[in-house]
């Protein structure tokens, strides 16, 4: 027998307004307590307890903070600053699962709000992890820490679970290792963690990778930088046209150089931060889309051609490559076909009802919707994981951009009852995805 640990993924389904408010209250109180304890430099559990005890959180969240903050303050991470979207952590006693297989949505999870208040909310699970959830429900697996977070209006839970499994023969190197340009297994790629890099116009760059259990983790989007570059480009084209109409070619050229220098500064900072992200991941490989033919084959009309043909794909690629090489981080490319059209959770195609949202066409998909750029980045990483990767010298067999797409109600059910007086009635929800 071998002891394995996996992160189980749950999507909370359609919490009502009251429960969304309580989830946000928990999230806000946790962030405030975390920031306060970190600012105080709490490097022991006792010191962290003196700070977090004052906040309106459950004991499970406070106990998780008492363990986590000392790690941030020097014991493990020695962080200099905190970002503002840390997930809410609960210790292993905090959550409770309830299985109702007769319902359209089988799983319910109890989430602590504060000491005398918890919420029961239906949840959809990753179907590939059903066996692990059932083992947890049957007490054949042990629950560890759990993390609650919101992404684009949808709430998720990641639960760490440990169980004993039968020993299996180790996969061969051929099965686990992406091939190099010769078609032979590339030993240098063994056990690499692929980080998908999606370059776009809405979010300038998006990165994401999967953890050891296969769950997408730590997505990062440079969306504000995408807005800044779009604004600078629009300013450039507008000013250039007006100055040329006045016959001020030299002024137009000088003004344009200044704006492009500002864009280049953004590119350098963002690509440096992409490589820093990769440095924080164990044994990383940065995976880019092969955009060799995309610019030559774009034909979206004069306005879009001007924007996309001039867009800095090649420059961003080049900067990521040389900065990663300086840090000893390998870079690979994959065919970009359908990376923005397929859903990473089930493989089915979907659509983008909004620029930042990907919606799966598969009604049975457990996720349904996802942040579109993050979905693309995961697909890029998965394409490397599946064994497809090639270097710049191997282009003859690739498909051209015409095949690419880059840059470019169930029955009612009844769940467990909430623990608070004003939630005295049982929640009813439908078997559709929350968004």
PDB file of N, CA, C and O in Angstrom, residues 15-25 113 117-119 121 418 420-424:
ATOM      1  N   UNK A  15     -25.254  29.309  -4.737  1.00  0.00           N
ATOM      2  CA  UNK A  15     -25.608  29.812  -3.393  1.00  0.00           C
ATOM      3  C   UNK A  15     -26.547  31.005  -3.531  1.00  0.00           C
ATOM      4  O   UNK A  15     -26.357  31.845  -4.419  1.00  0.00           O
ATOM      5  N   UNK A  16     -27.546  31.079  -2.651  1.00  0.00           N
ATOM      6  CA  UNK A  16     -28.470  32.210  -2.738  1.00  0.00           C
ATOM      7  C   UNK A  16     -27.789  33.489  -2.246  1.00  0.00           C
ATOM      8  O   UNK A  16     -26.638  33.485  -1.795  1.00  0.00           O
ATOM      9  N   UNK A  17     -28.494  34.602  -2.345  1.00  0.00           N
ATOM     10  CA  UNK A  17     -27.899  35.898  -2.008  1.00  0.00           C
ATOM     11  C   UNK A  17     -27.404  35.941  -0.571  1.00  0.00           C
ATOM     12  O   UNK A  17     -26.321  36.462  -0.282  1.00  0.00           O
ATOM     13  N   UNK A  18     -28.191  35.385   0.334  1.00  0.00           N
ATOM     14  CA  UNK A  18     -27.816  35.372   1.752  1.00  0.00           C
ATOM     15  C   UNK A  18     -26.510  34.606   1.956  1.00  0.00           C
ATOM     16  O   UNK A  18     -25.600  35.077   2.659  1.00  0.00           O
ATOM     17  N   UNK A  19     -26.403  33.457   1.326  1.00  0.00           N
ATOM     18  CA  UNK A  19     -25.205  32.645   1.527  1.00  0.00           C
ATOM     19  C   UNK A  19     -23.986  33.246   0.840  1.00  0.00           C
ATOM     20  O   UNK A  19     -22.857  33.155   1.362  1.00  0.00           O
ATOM     21  N   UNK A  20     -24.187  33.865  -0.311  1.00  0.00           N
ATOM     22  CA  UNK A  20     -23.066  34.571  -0.944  1.00  0.00           C
ATOM     23  C   UNK A  20     -22.548  35.681  -0.030  1.00  0.00           C
ATOM     24  O   UNK A  20     -21.338  35.905   0.075  1.00  0.00           O
ATOM     25  N   UNK A  21     -23.463  36.377   0.611  1.00  0.00           N
ATOM     26  CA  UNK A  21     -23.051  37.442   1.523  1.00  0.00           C
ATOM     27  C   UNK A  21     -22.222  36.871   2.673  1.00  0.00           C
ATOM     28  O   UNK A  21     -21.196  37.448   3.053  1.00  0.00           O
ATOM     29  N   UNK A  22     -22.658  35.747   3.222  1.00  0.00           N
ATOM     30  CA  UNK A  22     -21.920  35.146   4.330  1.00  0.00           C
ATOM     31  C   UNK A  22     -20.553  34.635   3.887  1.00  0.00           C
ATOM     32  O   UNK A  22     -19.567  34.734   4.624  1.00  0.00           O
ATOM     33  N   UNK A  23     -20.476  34.092   2.672  1.00  0.00           N
ATOM     34  CA  UNK A  23     -19.185  33.646   2.160  1.00  0.00           C
ATOM     35  C   UNK A  23     -18.234  34.829   2.007  1.00  0.00           C
ATOM     36  O   UNK A  23     -17.043  34.739   2.344  1.00  0.00           O
ATOM     37  N   UNK A  24     -18.747  35.941   1.498  1.00  0.00           N
ATOM     38  CA  UNK A  24     -17.899  37.128   1.332  1.00  0.00           C
ATOM     39  C   UNK A  24     -17.484  37.698   2.683  1.00  0.00           C
ATOM     40  O   UNK A  24     -16.360  38.190   2.838  1.00  0.00           O
ATOM     41  N   UNK A  25     -18.386  37.653   3.668  1.00  0.00           N
ATOM     42  CA  UNK A  25     -18.018  38.113   5.004  1.00  0.00           C
ATOM     43  C   UNK A  25     -16.875  37.269   5.567  1.00  0.00           C
ATOM     44  O   UNK A  25     -15.936  37.806   6.178  1.00  0.00           O
ATOM     45  N   UNK A 113     -18.823  29.559   9.051  1.00  0.00           N
ATOM     46  CA  UNK A 113     -18.829  31.016   8.885  1.00  0.00           C
ATOM     47  C   UNK A 113     -18.198  31.672  10.109  1.00  0.00           C
ATOM     48  O   UNK A 113     -17.231  32.397  10.013  1.00  0.00           O
ATOM     49  N   UNK A 117     -22.229  29.403  13.447  1.00  0.00           N
ATOM     50  CA  UNK A 117     -22.944  29.553  12.175  1.00  0.00           C
ATOM     51  C   UNK A 117     -22.160  28.832  11.101  1.00  0.00           C
ATOM     52  O   UNK A 117     -20.986  29.107  10.872  1.00  0.00           O
ATOM     53  N   UNK A 118     -22.834  27.907  10.437  1.00  0.00           N
ATOM     54  CA  UNK A 118     -22.225  27.280   9.264  1.00  0.00           C
ATOM     55  C   UNK A 118     -23.274  27.151   8.161  1.00  0.00           C
ATOM     56  O   UNK A 118     -24.472  27.237   8.410  1.00  0.00           O
ATOM     57  N   UNK A 119     -22.800  26.960   6.929  1.00  0.00           N
ATOM     58  CA  UNK A 119     -23.661  26.945   5.752  1.00  0.00           C
ATOM     59  C   UNK A 119     -23.566  25.599   5.057  1.00  0.00           C
ATOM     60  O   UNK A 119     -22.468  25.103   4.801  1.00  0.00           O
ATOM     61  N   UNK A 121     -24.134  23.973   1.489  1.00  0.00           N
ATOM     62  CA  UNK A 121     -24.261  24.412   0.103  1.00  0.00           C
ATOM     63  C   UNK A 121     -24.020  23.216  -0.823  1.00  0.00           C
ATOM     64  O   UNK A 121     -23.058  22.455  -0.615  1.00  0.00           O
ATOM     65  N   UNK A 418     -29.190  24.594   7.161  1.00  0.00           N
ATOM     66  CA  UNK A 418     -28.212  25.480   7.780  1.00  0.00           C
ATOM     67  C   UNK A 418     -28.400  25.497   9.285  1.00  0.00           C
ATOM     68  O   UNK A 418     -29.475  25.193   9.805  1.00  0.00           O
ATOM     69  N   UNK A 420     -28.190  28.146  11.395  1.00  0.00           N
ATOM     70  CA  UNK A 420     -28.598  29.392  12.015  1.00  0.00           C
ATOM     71  C   UNK A 420     -30.108  29.534  11.983  1.00  0.00           C
ATOM     72  O   UNK A 420     -30.778  29.026  11.103  1.00  0.00           O
ATOM     73  N   UNK A 421     -30.626  30.297  12.900  1.00  0.00           N
ATOM     74  CA  UNK A 421     -32.076  30.410  13.020  1.00  0.00           C
ATOM     75  C   UNK A 421     -32.718  30.993  11.779  1.00  0.00           C
ATOM     76  O   UNK A 421     -33.802  30.581  11.372  1.00  0.00           O
ATOM     77  N   UNK A 422     -32.059  31.974  11.155  1.00  0.00           N
ATOM     78  CA  UNK A 422     -32.687  32.597   9.987  1.00  0.00           C
ATOM     79  C   UNK A 422     -32.501  31.769   8.731  1.00  0.00           C
ATOM     80  O   UNK A 422     -32.901  32.183   7.660  1.00  0.00           O
ATOM     81  N   UNK A 423     -31.904  30.595   8.860  1.00  0.00           N
ATOM     82  CA  UNK A 423     -31.798  29.674   7.735  1.00  0.00           C
ATOM     83  C   UNK A 423     -32.511  28.385   8.092  1.00  0.00           C
ATOM     84  O   UNK A 423     -32.057  27.295   7.829  1.00  0.00           O
ATOM     85  N   UNK A 424     -33.645  28.524   8.728  1.00  0.00           N
ATOM     86  CA  UNK A 424     -34.330  27.375   9.272  1.00  0.00           C
ATOM     87  C   UNK A 424     -34.974  26.484   8.245  1.00  0.00           C
ATOM     88  O   UNK A 424     -35.286  25.339   8.533  1.00  0.00           O
TER      89      UNK A 424
END
